[in-house]
C-alpha cells in the first residue's frame, strides 16, 4: 500500500441492490474490511435501536482495526513520507520512460515502414526501368532483323537482276546457229544464180 493505511469500505444501504455482489466486487480488488449497515436517510430518518447498534458496532470495529495496525507496525512519519515520495517519483519516472520507449518504438516502426515503402518504390521503379530497357532492346532487335531481311531481299533481287542481265548480254554475243542456217538456206532459194556461181 502506498500510504500504509488499509482501506475500509462502508456500505450504508445493505437492503438496496445486491449486497453480496457489491461485497464481491470490493473483495476482488483486494479490500479486506467491508462493513454494511442501514444508515439514516432523508426517506428513512426514523431512529431505531438496530440502526444505532449497527453504527456503533461499525465505529468500534474501525477503531479496533486502526489500533491493531498502529500497534503491529511502529511507524515513522518522516521515513514513510520519504519512502512514499521516492516511490511516487520512481513510478512517475518509470511511467515516463515506458512512454518514451513506446514513442521511440512507434517512431522506429514508422521509420521502418517508410524505409520499406521507399525500398518497394525503388524496386518497382527499377523493375519498370528494366522492362522499358528490355522492350527497347527487343524493339531494336526486331528492327535490325527486319532491316537484315530487307537487305537480304534486296541483295537477292540485285543478284537475280545481274544474272538476268548476264544472260541477256551473253545471248546477244552468241549467234544463233539455227537462225544462221535458216538464213543461208533462204538466201539460196531466193537467189538460185548465187548457187551456180558457187
Backbone as a chain_set.jsonl record, in Angstrom:
{"seq": "XXXXXXXXXXXXXXXXXXXXXXXXXXXXXXXXXXXXXXXXXXXXXXXXXXXXXXXXXXXXXXXXXXXXXXXXXXXXXXXXXXXXXXXXXXXXXXXXXXXXXXXXXXXXXXXXXXXXXXXXXXXXXXXXXXXXXXXXXXXXXXXXXXXXXXXXXXXXXXXXXXXXXXXXXXXXXXXXXXXXXXXXXXXXXXXXXXXXXX", "coords": {"N": [[0.845, -1.187, 0.0], [0.47, 2.226, -0.746], [0.191, 4.318, 1.139], [0.269, 2.942, 3.487], [-2.021, 2.581, 4.904], [-4.726, 0.53, 5.421], [-7.509, 0.004, 3.367], [-10.952, 0.647, 4.216], [-14.196, -0.315, 3.539], [-17.415, 0.996, 3.487], [-20.721, 0.133, 3.388], [-23.683, 1.632, 3.224], [-26.289, 1.137, 2.58], [-27.535, -1.586, 2.792], [-29.821, -2.963, 2.172], [-30.523, -2.254, -0.352], [-30.238, -3.027, -3.771], [-27.833, -5.583, -4.74], [-26.283, -6.91, -2.174], [-24.404, -8.945, -1.742], [-23.158, -9.204, -4.273], [-22.034, -6.642, -4.511], [-20.238, -6.597, -2.329], [-18.577, -8.659, -3.217], [-17.38, -7.471, -5.44], [-15.714, -5.51, -4.249], [-14.054, -7.158, -2.701], [-12.745, -8.514, -4.698], [-10.986, -6.587, -5.658], [-9.203, -6.418, -3.625], [-9.932, -5.463, -1.085], [-10.149, -5.883, 2.381], [-11.624, -5.315, 4.665], [-14.947, -4.869, 5.063], [-17.824, -3.163, 5.783], [-21.274, -3.241, 6.371], [-24.344, -1.638, 6.747], [-27.541, -0.271, 7.704], [-28.071, 3.048, 7.238], [-29.159, 6.282, 8.428], [-31.404, 8.042, 6.381], [-32.851, 10.594, 4.242], [-35.271, 9.664, 3.361], [-35.735, 7.604, 5.136], [-35.675, 8.352, 8.138], [-36.229, 7.614, 10.655], [-35.41, 6.976, 13.986], [-33.94, 4.09, 15.191], [-33.259, 1.304, 17.388], [-31.787, -0.758, 16.29], [-30.434, 0.428, 14.135], [-28.845, 2.263, 15.507], [-27.21, 0.506, 16.998], [-25.868, -0.898, 14.961], [-24.413, 1.172, 13.768], [-22.77, 2.013, 15.893], [-21.39, -0.345, 16.338], [-19.979, -0.534, 13.983], [-18.276, 1.759, 14.168], [-16.789, 0.998, 16.396], [-15.471, -1.29, 15.45], [-13.903, -0.146, 13.461], [-12.181, 1.459, 14.971], [-10.847, -0.52, 16.444], [-9.533, -1.831, 14.369], [-7.814, 0.165, 13.376], [-6.262, 0.599, 15.663], [-5.041, -1.892, 15.894], [-3.403, -1.991, 13.602], [-1.705, 0.16, 14.132], [-0.378, -0.643, 16.441], [0.821, -2.988, 15.601], [2.778, -2.375, 13.658], [5.308, -0.244, 14.257], [5.455, 3.113, 13.359], [7.18, 5.523, 11.389], [6.698, 8.685, 10.613], [8.231, 10.578, 9.076], [10.108, 8.999, 7.726], [8.346, 7.332, 6.313], [7.105, 9.232, 4.698], [9.27, 10.047, 3.094], [9.833, 7.619, 1.825], [7.42, 7.206, 0.478], [7.478, 9.42, -1.22], [9.753, 8.791, -2.72], [8.833, 6.424, -3.89], [6.695, 7.388, -5.439], [8.046, 9.156, -7.169], [9.765, 7.347, -8.478], [7.825, 5.766, -9.692], [6.586, 7.619, -11.401], [8.808, 8.275, -12.971], [9.417, 5.782, -14.149], [7.033, 5.373, -15.535], [7.188, 7.51, -17.299], [9.516, 6.796, -18.696], [8.634, 4.408, -19.86], [6.652, 5.445, -21.505], [8.242, 7.032, -23.203], [9.811, 5.025, -24.338], [7.861, 3.552, -25.668], [7.063, 5.513, -27.478], [9.446, 5.851, -28.908], [9.688, 3.283, -30.022], [7.402, 3.285, -31.578], [8.077, 5.357, -33.328], [10.342, 4.23, -34.525], [9.153, 2.038, -35.762], [7.53, 3.401, -37.54], [9.473, 4.732, -39.1], [10.755, 2.485, -40.15], [8.676, 1.404, -41.653], [8.409, 3.481, -43.5], [10.933, 3.346, -44.741], [10.755, 0.783, -45.867], [8.658, 1.248, -47.611], [9.807, 3.157, -49.345], [11.86, 1.576, -50.345], [10.388, -0.422, -51.644], [9.185, 1.179, -53.599], [11.483, 1.994, -55.007], [12.388, -0.498, -55.925], [10.226, -1.177, -57.542], [10.397, 0.88, -59.426], [12.9, 0.29, -60.526], [12.307, -2.201, -61.622], [10.408, -1.472, -63.549], [12.056, 0.148, -65.112], [13.879, -1.775, -66.043], [12.096, -3.329, -67.539], [11.36, -1.426, -69.482], [13.859, -1.043, -70.713], [14.344, -3.648, -71.653], [12.216, -3.843, -73.409], [12.889, -1.825, -75.254], [15.267, -2.951, -76.186], [14.318, -5.321, -77.364], [12.736, -4.156, -79.344], [14.688, -2.801, -80.87], [16.164, -5.022, -81.701], [14.24, -6.343, -83.236], [13.843, -4.429, -85.265], [16.387, -4.44, -86.425], [16.494, -7.076, -87.343], [14.429, -6.98, -89.224], [15.529, -5.083, -90.963], [17.786, -6.477, -91.773], [16.565, -8.618, -93.121], [15.348, -7.171, -95.2], [17.643, -6.213, -96.489], [18.741, -8.637, -97.304], [16.746, -9.509, -99.066], [16.905, -7.438, -100.949], [19.519, -7.78, -101.834], [19.266, -10.311, -102.924], [17.442, -9.779, -104.983], [19.005, -8.006, -106.502], [21.034, -9.747, -107.221], [19.61, -11.554, -108.78], [18.824, -9.806, -110.823], [21.325, -9.16, -111.912], [22.089, -11.673, -112.804], [20.115, -12.081, -114.732], [20.685, -9.959, -116.469], [23.202, -10.714, -117.24], [22.622, -13.041, -118.617], [21.144, -11.955, -120.71], [23.069, -10.345, -121.979], [24.952, -12.279, -122.718], [23.429, -13.778, -124.466], [23.114, -12.023, -126.65], [25.68, -11.834, -127.732], [26.422, -14.431, -128.68], [25.855, -16.0, -131.759], [22.898, -17.261, -133.159], [22.855, -20.416, -134.295], [20.971, -21.973, -135.577], [19.292, -20.017, -136.636], [21.098, -18.828, -138.404], [21.634, -20.892, -140.233], [19.107, -21.216, -141.282], [18.777, -18.746, -142.464], [20.772, -18.867, -144.422], [19.883, -20.934, -146.122], [17.487, -19.881, -147.003], [18.427, -17.728, -148.426], [19.713, -19.033, -150.536], [17.575, -20.241, -151.792], [16.19, -18.05, -152.664], [17.983, -16.773, -154.282], [18.886, -18.293, -156.855], [20.85, -18.107, -158.806], [23.029, -17.494, -157.408], [23.888, -19.897, -156.355], [24.77, -21.253, -158.587], [26.946, -19.802, -159.26], [28.586, -20.391, -157.227]], "CA": [[0.0, 0.0, 0.0], [1.257, 3.45, -0.867], [0.121, 5.116, 2.377], [0.351, 2.096, 4.671], [-3.347, 2.51, 5.527], [-5.55, -0.465, 4.751], [-8.817, 0.618, 3.116], [-12.173, 0.098, 4.804], [-15.351, 0.034, 2.72], [-18.659, 1.054, 4.265], [-21.936, 0.087, 2.572], [-24.701, 2.162, 4.143], [-27.642, 0.753, 2.161], [-27.393, -3.013, 2.515], [-31.086, -3.522, 1.673], [-30.719, -1.795, -1.731], [-29.378, -3.723, -4.719], [-27.312, -6.897, -4.357], [-25.203, -6.716, -1.209], [-23.368, -9.967, -1.97], [-22.408, -8.851, -5.483], [-21.235, -5.442, -4.234], [-19.112, -7.013, -1.492], [-17.664, -9.439, -4.063], [-16.6, -6.545, -6.278], [-14.65, -4.898, -3.441], [-13.092, -8.198, -2.315], [-11.935, -8.825, -5.882], [-9.922, -5.591, -5.828], [-8.256, -6.524, -2.52], [-10.393, -4.871, 0.177], [-10.367, -6.937, 3.376], [-12.601, -4.907, 5.691], [-16.165, -4.321, 4.467], [-18.912, -3.034, 6.765], [-22.558, -2.896, 5.744], [-25.447, -1.398, 7.699], [-28.559, 0.679, 7.247], [-27.855, 4.361, 7.827], [-30.315, 7.181, 8.361], [-31.53, 8.779, 5.131], [-33.991, 11.515, 4.242], [-36.505, 8.892, 3.217], [-35.918, 6.752, 6.323], [-34.941, 9.043, 9.202], [-36.734, 7.16, 11.962], [-34.352, 6.428, 14.821], [-34.248, 2.763, 15.741], [-32.157, 0.737, 18.161], [-30.944, -1.569, 15.397], [-29.535, 1.31, 13.387], [-27.849, 2.778, 16.458], [-26.259, -0.552, 17.345], [-25.023, -1.187, 13.794], [-23.487, 2.285, 13.582], [-21.785, 1.958, 16.976], [-20.558, -1.519, 16.102], [-19.077, -0.176, 12.885], [-17.245, 2.665, 14.694], [-15.934, 0.215, 17.289], [-14.619, -2.152, 14.619], [-12.917, 0.7, 12.787], [-11.174, 1.854, 15.97], [-10.034, -1.708, 16.722], [-8.677, -2.1, 13.208], [-6.758, 1.182, 13.36], [-5.381, 0.341, 16.804], [-4.25, -3.086, 15.579], [-2.349, -1.656, 12.641], [-0.746, 1.08, 14.764], [0.44, -1.392, 17.4], [1.58, -4.048, 14.928], [3.931, -1.807, 12.955], [5.658, 1.114, 14.683], [5.575, 3.907, 12.143], [7.975, 6.748, 11.4], [6.071, 9.516, 9.574], [9.226, 11.197, 8.198], [10.631, 7.943, 6.862], [7.271, 6.913, 5.412], [6.917, 10.293, 3.7], [10.389, 9.96, 2.149], [9.647, 6.408, 1.019], [6.294, 7.43, -0.442], [7.935, 10.345, -2.257], [10.64, 8.021, -3.588], [8.002, 5.506, -4.672], [5.941, 8.155, -6.439], [8.987, 9.637, -8.18], [10.164, 6.193, -9.29], [6.677, 5.356, -10.508], [6.433, 8.61, -12.472], [9.955, 8.132, -13.872], [9.238, 4.554, -14.933], [5.931, 5.6, -16.478], [7.708, 8.392, -18.345], [10.442, 6.011, -19.514], [7.828, 3.494, -20.674], [6.01, 6.241, -22.556], [9.278, 7.387, -24.175], [10.184, 3.814, -25.062], [6.774, 3.256, -26.607], [7.12, 6.518, -28.541], [10.6, 5.525, -29.745], [9.353, 2.086, -30.802], [6.437, 3.696, -32.598], [8.815, 6.129, -34.33], [11.168, 3.285, -35.276], [8.262, 1.273, -36.641], [7.115, 4.303, -38.617], [10.623, 4.912, -39.99], [10.952, 1.219, -40.858], [7.624, 1.318, -42.675], [8.75, 4.445, -44.551], [12.06, 2.794, -45.498], [10.254, -0.327, -46.683], [7.861, 1.83, -48.695], [10.744, 3.738, -50.314], [12.553, 0.459, -50.986], [9.447, -1.024, -52.596], [9.052, 2.096, -54.73], [12.709, 1.91, -55.795], [12.383, -1.785, -56.623], [9.224, -1.09, -58.602], [10.948, 1.753, -60.468], [13.955, -0.471, -61.199], [11.653, -3.23, -62.438], [9.846, -0.795, -64.72], [13.181, 0.568, -65.958], [14.354, -2.979, -66.734], [11.106, -3.682, -68.555], [11.492, -0.477, -70.589], [15.096, -1.338, -71.429], [14.143, -4.889, -72.398], [11.313, -3.545, -74.52], [13.681, -1.113, -76.261], [16.195, -3.907, -76.773], [13.541, -6.177, -78.266], [12.338, -3.338, -80.494], [15.888, -2.619, -81.697], [16.478, -6.308, -82.312], [13.251, -6.595, -84.281], [14.143, -3.534, -86.379], [17.596, -4.921, -87.089], [16.141, -8.278, -88.092], [13.677, -6.549, -90.405], [16.481, -4.439, -91.874], [18.608, -7.543, -92.342], [15.743, -9.322, -94.107], [15.223, -6.297, -96.374], [18.923, -6.221, -97.192], [18.869, -9.93, -97.977], [15.843, -9.498, -100.218], [17.466, -6.521, -101.946], [20.701, -8.427, -102.401], [18.782, -11.403, -103.777], [16.89, -9.178, -106.201], [20.125, -7.499, -107.297], [21.721, -10.909, -107.791], [18.771, -12.052, -109.877], [18.903, -8.835, -111.925], [22.631, -9.332, -112.535], [22.068, -12.923, -113.571], [19.279, -11.853, -115.915], [21.45, -9.079, -117.359], [24.302, -11.512, -117.798], [22.036, -13.926, -119.628], [20.796, -11.147, -121.882], [24.29, -9.94, -122.68], [25.562, -13.464, -123.326], [22.56, -14.167, -125.579], [23.341, -11.098, -127.769], [27.008, -12.054, -128.292], [26.478, -15.705, -129.388], [24.883, -16.079, -132.86], [22.021, -18.424, -133.152], [23.25, -21.24, -135.439], [19.761, -22.377, -136.295], [18.86, -18.867, -137.42], [22.075, -18.64, -139.483], [21.393, -21.938, -141.239], [17.835, -20.893, -141.924], [19.025, -17.603, -143.36], [21.571, -19.29, -145.584], [19.029, -21.724, -146.996], [16.548, -18.957, -147.641], [19.16, -16.949, -149.418], [19.961, -19.898, -151.694], [16.325, -20.453, -152.539], [15.796, -16.789, -153.28], [18.972, -16.404, -155.312], [19.44, -19.53, -157.443], [22.057, -17.814, -159.563], [24.138, -17.465, -156.461], [24.349, -21.252, -156.162], [25.545, -21.66, -159.76], [28.232, -19.112, -159.215], [29.437, -21.065, -156.256]], "C": [[0.888, 1.247, 0.0], [1.308, 4.212, 0.446], [0.288, 4.272, 3.625], [-0.969, 1.967, 5.402], [-4.188, 1.523, 4.727], [-6.952, 0.082, 4.57], [-9.953, -0.131, 3.806], [-13.337, 0.599, 3.97], [-16.594, -0.05, 3.588], [-19.827, 1.105, 3.293], [-23.104, 0.461, 3.471], [-26.13, 1.85, 3.718], [-27.64, -0.726, 1.805], [-28.682, -3.659, 2.012], [-31.365, -3.115, 0.23], [-29.739, -2.524, -2.642], [-28.951, -5.084, -4.206], [-26.105, -6.696, -3.464], [-24.056, -7.695, -1.472], [-22.509, -9.624, -3.189], [-21.513, -7.644, -5.243], [-20.031, -5.777, -3.374], [-18.088, -7.811, -2.308], [-16.79, -8.557, -4.933], [-15.436, -5.959, -5.49], [-13.626, -5.932, -2.995], [-12.182, -8.559, -3.489], [-10.803, -7.822, -6.09], [-9.008, -5.509, -4.602], [-8.689, -5.901, -1.204], [-10.719, -5.997, 1.158], [-11.475, -6.584, 4.37], [-13.774, -4.221, 5.012], [-17.253, -4.33, 5.539], [-20.174, -2.614, 6.032], [-23.617, -2.737, 6.829], [-26.415, -0.41, 7.077], [-28.35, 1.998, 7.974], [-29.152, 5.167, 7.745], [-30.276, 7.939, 7.036], [-32.709, 9.731, 5.234], [-35.307, 10.757, 4.117], [-36.808, 8.064, 4.46], [-35.101, 7.351, 7.462], [-35.456, 8.675, 10.598], [-35.59, 6.523, 12.747], [-34.812, 5.092, 15.404], [-33.02, 2.247, 16.471], [-31.212, -0.072, 17.257], [-29.957, -0.71, 14.616], [-28.45, 1.874, 14.289], [-26.786, 1.729, 16.742], [-25.329, -0.875, 16.169], [-23.989, -0.086, 13.573], [-22.396, 2.271, 14.646], [-20.838, 0.77, 16.796], [-19.535, -1.228, 14.996], [-17.943, 0.717, 13.39], [-16.275, 1.92, 15.597], [-14.969, -0.662, 16.497], [-13.541, -1.338, 13.905], [-11.815, 1.095, 13.754], [-10.265, 0.678, 16.299], [-9.058, -1.986, 15.578], [-7.521, -1.112, 13.14], [-5.767, 0.93, 14.479], [-4.481, -0.865, 16.532], [-3.102, -2.741, 14.633], [-1.306, -0.723, 13.241], [0.176, 0.316, 15.698], [1.315, -2.437, 16.708], [2.854, -3.504, 14.287], [4.188, -0.408, 13.504], [6.012, 1.948, 13.454], [6.371, 5.176, 12.394], [7.439, 7.638, 10.278], [7.071, 10.124, 8.597], [9.769, 10.171, 7.199], [9.579, 7.499, 5.846], [7.025, 7.951, 4.312], [8.013, 10.241, 2.643], [10.226, 8.744, 1.232], [8.505, 6.575, 0.016], [6.702, 8.363, -1.58], [8.84, 9.616, -3.258], [9.836, 7.077, -4.487], [7.266, 6.24, -5.794], [6.863, 8.637, -7.555], [9.453, 8.501, -9.094], [9.039, 5.759, -10.228], [6.489, 6.308, -11.694], [7.566, 8.474, -13.492], [9.8, 6.898, -14.766], [8.116, 4.711, -15.956], [6.388, 6.483, -17.631], [8.656, 7.641, -19.282], [9.685, 5.029, -20.407], [7.158, 4.238, -21.82], [7.021, 6.63, -23.637], [9.686, 6.182, -25.013], [9.122, 3.442, -26.093], [6.788, 4.232, -27.779], [8.287, 6.238, -29.491], [10.318, 4.309, -30.622], [8.366, 2.423, -31.917], [7.137, 4.463, -33.72], [9.688, 5.214, -35.191], [10.323, 2.474, -36.243], [7.806, 2.12, -37.824], [8.245, 4.503, -39.622], [10.893, 3.648, -40.801], [9.927, 1.061, -41.973], [7.917, 2.274, -43.831], [9.898, 3.923, -45.416], [11.608, 1.653, -46.409], [9.436, 0.193, -47.858], [8.765, 2.407, -49.779], [11.468, 2.629, -51.076], [11.656, -0.227, -52.012], [9.27, -0.139, -53.822], [10.287, 2.038, -55.629], [12.767, 0.605, -56.586], [11.39, -1.766, -57.781], [9.73, -0.235, -59.758], [12.053, 1.036, -61.247], [13.352, -1.551, -62.104], [11.061, -2.619, -63.708], [10.946, -0.355, -65.687], [13.738, -0.621, -66.738], [13.391, -3.397, -67.834], [11.195, -2.747, -69.758], [12.745, -0.763, -71.416], [14.965, -2.617, -72.251], [13.235, -4.664, -73.603], [12.052, -2.808, -75.637], [14.636, -2.067, -76.973], [15.485, -4.829, -77.761], [13.128, -5.415, -79.526], [13.522, -3.117, -81.438], [16.254, -3.91, -82.423], [15.514, -6.627, -83.45], [13.512, -5.709, -85.509], [15.376, -4.003, -87.158], [17.317, -6.183, -87.899], [15.364, -7.927, -89.358], [14.598, -5.903, -91.439], [17.367, -5.478, -92.557], [17.836, -8.331, -93.398], [15.563, -8.485, -95.372], [16.514, -6.275, -97.193], [19.131, -7.53, -97.946], [17.989, -9.991, -99.22], [16.395, -8.611, -101.34], [18.672, -7.144, -102.644], [20.297, -9.567, -103.337], [18.217, -10.864, -105.087], [17.994, -8.644, -107.108], [20.878, -8.642, -107.97], [20.943, -11.48, -108.965], [18.844, -11.118, -111.087], [20.231, -8.962, -112.661], [22.67, -10.595, -113.387], [21.259, -12.76, -114.853], [20.009, -10.99, -116.949], [22.586, -9.844, -118.025], [23.789, -12.456, -118.865], [21.715, -13.161, -120.906], [22.044, -10.779, -122.682], [24.976, -11.132, -123.341], [24.746, -13.95, -124.508], [22.783, -13.269, -126.779], [24.682, -11.37, -128.442], [27.058, -13.333, -129.109], [25.448, -15.719, -130.504], [24.095, -17.368, -132.761], [22.307, -19.236, -134.409], [22.047, -21.666, -136.257], [19.27, -21.248, -137.183], [19.814, -18.623, -138.598], [21.876, -19.656, -140.596], [20.134, -21.631, -142.009], [18.014, -19.745, -142.914], [19.789, -18.038, -144.604], [20.737, -20.1, -146.556], [18.04, -20.827, -147.728], [17.236, -18.135, -148.724], [19.41, -17.785, -150.681], [18.701, -20.115, -152.521], [15.892, -19.18, -153.256], [16.731, -16.414, -154.421], [19.592, -17.68, -155.892], [20.721, -19.285, -158.239], [23.287, -17.822, -158.674], [24.707, -18.858, -156.258], [25.242, -21.679, -157.337], [26.914, -21.006, -159.774], [29.18, -19.799, -158.255], [30.031, -22.307, -156.892]], "O": [[1.92, 1.295, 0.668], [2.369, 4.705, 0.829], [0.436, 4.817, 4.719], [-1.03, 1.299, 6.433], [-4.344, 1.662, 3.514], [-7.539, 0.581, 5.53], [-9.924, -1.352, 3.959], [-13.456, 1.798, 3.719], [-16.805, -1.017, 4.32], [-19.915, 2.015, 2.469], [-23.475, -0.295, 4.369], [-27.08, 2.241, 4.396], [-27.733, -1.078, 0.629], [-28.654, -4.772, 1.485], [-32.341, -3.579, -0.36], [-28.553, -2.629, -2.33], [-29.611, -5.673, -3.35], [-25.025, -6.35, -3.942], [-22.885, -7.318, -1.43], [-21.284, -9.738, -3.144], [-20.373, -7.61, -5.707], [-18.925, -5.307, -3.642], [-16.881, -7.66, -2.117], [-15.613, -8.846, -5.145], [-14.309, -5.908, -5.982], [-12.438, -5.618, -2.917], [-11.005, -8.87, -3.305], [-9.763, -8.176, -6.645], [-8.14, -4.64, -4.534], [-7.879, -5.816, -0.28], [-11.452, -6.931, 0.834], [-12.18, -7.468, 4.856], [-13.631, -3.134, 4.454], [-17.56, -5.369, 6.123], [-20.14, -1.733, 5.172], [-23.765, -3.586, 7.708], [-26.128, 0.205, 6.049], [-28.444, 2.053, 9.2], [-30.108, 4.773, 7.077], [-29.22, 8.422, 6.626], [-33.475, 9.681, 6.197], [-36.323, 11.152, 4.689], [-37.969, 7.842, 4.805], [-33.978, 6.92, 7.726], [-35.151, 9.344, 11.585], [-34.891, 5.644, 12.242], [-35.88, 4.97, 16.004], [-31.897, 2.683, 16.218], [-29.996, -0.063, 17.446], [-28.792, -1.074, 14.456], [-27.285, 1.956, 13.9], [-25.593, 2.032, 16.728], [-24.136, -1.1, 16.367], [-22.839, -0.363, 13.235], [-21.226, 2.494, 14.337], [-19.641, 0.867, 17.067], [-18.376, -1.635, 15.082], [-16.778, 0.468, 13.081], [-15.072, 2.181, 15.568], [-13.79, -0.762, 16.837], [-12.405, -1.789, 13.762], [-10.637, 1.068, 13.396], [-9.052, 0.846, 16.421], [-7.899, -2.333, 15.807], [-6.382, -1.499, 12.88], [-4.558, 1.033, 14.271], [-3.304, -0.862, 16.893], [-1.964, -3.158, 14.849], [-0.13, -0.812, 12.887], [1.375, 0.588, 15.749], [2.415, -2.737, 17.17], [3.906, -4.137, 14.38], [3.406, 0.511, 13.263], [6.793, 1.511, 12.608], [6.263, 5.812, 13.442], [7.701, 7.368, 9.106], [6.791, 10.184, 7.399], [9.873, 10.436, 6.001], [9.882, 7.313, 4.668], [6.772, 7.606, 3.158], [7.741, 10.372, 1.449], [10.45, 8.827, 0.024], [8.602, 6.149, -1.135], [6.339, 8.151, -2.737], [8.716, 9.791, -4.47], [10.115, 6.945, -5.679], [7.22, 5.781, -6.935], [6.523, 8.546, -8.734], [9.53, 8.659, -10.312], [9.267, 5.432, -11.393], [6.266, 5.88, -12.826], [7.343, 8.545, -14.701], [10.022, 6.959, -15.975], [8.225, 4.247, -17.091], [6.033, 6.249, -18.787], [8.612, 7.82, -20.499], [10.044, 4.837, -21.568], [7.097, 3.749, -22.948], [6.719, 6.572, -24.828], [9.881, 6.285, -26.224], [9.43, 3.071, -27.226], [6.559, 3.845, -28.925], [8.155, 6.363, -30.709], [10.658, 4.292, -31.805], [8.472, 1.924, -33.038], [6.848, 4.262, -34.9], [9.774, 5.381, -36.408], [10.71, 2.246, -37.389], [7.705, 1.638, -38.952], [8.028, 4.454, -40.832], [11.218, 3.72, -41.986], [10.254, 0.644, -43.085], [7.707, 1.933, -44.995], [9.867, 4.028, -46.642], [12.021, 1.565, -47.565], [9.506, -0.347, -48.962], [8.542, 2.189, -50.97], [11.668, 2.721, -52.288], [12.099, -0.57, -53.108], [9.21, -0.632, -54.948], [10.169, 2.032, -56.854], [13.142, 0.592, -57.758], [11.676, -2.276, -58.865], [9.525, -0.572, -60.924], [12.138, 1.155, -62.47], [13.832, -1.782, -63.214], [11.193, -3.174, -64.798], [10.802, -0.463, -66.905], [14.034, -0.512, -67.928], [13.812, -3.774, -68.928], [11.119, -3.189, -70.905], [12.712, -0.732, -72.646], [15.411, -2.676, -73.397], [13.458, -5.223, -74.677], [11.874, -3.115, -76.815], [14.799, -2.009, -78.192], [15.985, -5.084, -78.857], [13.166, -5.955, -80.632], [13.382, -3.232, -82.656], [16.606, -3.896, -83.603], [15.924, -7.121, -84.5], [13.417, -6.171, -86.646], [15.401, -3.965, -88.388], [17.835, -6.346, -89.003], [15.603, -8.493, -90.425], [14.465, -6.145, -92.639], [17.662, -5.381, -93.749], [18.383, -8.672, -94.446], [15.616, -9.012, -96.483], [16.485, -6.313, -98.423], [19.629, -7.541, -99.072], [18.412, -10.454, -100.28], [16.361, -8.977, -102.515], [18.829, -7.051, -103.861], [20.898, -9.766, -104.393], [18.473, -11.411, -106.159], [17.937, -8.804, -108.327], [21.305, -8.535, -109.119], [21.51, -11.842, -109.996], [18.917, -11.573, -112.229], [20.272, -8.882, -113.889], [23.19, -10.611, -114.503], [21.657, -13.231, -115.919], [19.955, -11.26, -118.149], [22.889, -9.651, -119.203], [24.435, -12.654, -119.894], [21.967, -13.628, -122.017], [22.065, -10.891, -123.908], [25.53, -10.99, -124.432], [25.309, -14.482, -125.465], [22.639, -13.762, -127.898], [24.801, -11.148, -129.646], [27.691, -13.335, -130.164], [24.27, -15.475, -130.242], [24.593, -18.408, -132.331], [22.016, -18.763, -135.508], [22.104, -21.712, -137.485], [18.882, -21.469, -138.33], [19.366, -18.246, -139.681], [21.944, -19.309, -141.775], [20.088, -21.764, -143.231], [17.49, -19.762, -144.027], [19.472, -17.611, -145.714], [20.907, -19.931, -147.763], [17.791, -20.996, -148.922], [16.68, -17.891, -149.794], [19.317, -17.259, -151.79], [18.735, -20.167, -153.751], [15.296, -19.237, -154.331], [16.31, -15.809, -155.407], [20.675, -18.098, -155.482], [21.576, -20.165, -158.329], [24.404, -18.108, -159.104], [25.905, -18.993, -156.011], [26.272, -22.333, -157.171], [27.9, -21.582, -160.235], [30.398, -19.796, -158.436], [30.787, -23.031, -156.244]]}, "num_chains": 1, "name": "protein.A"}
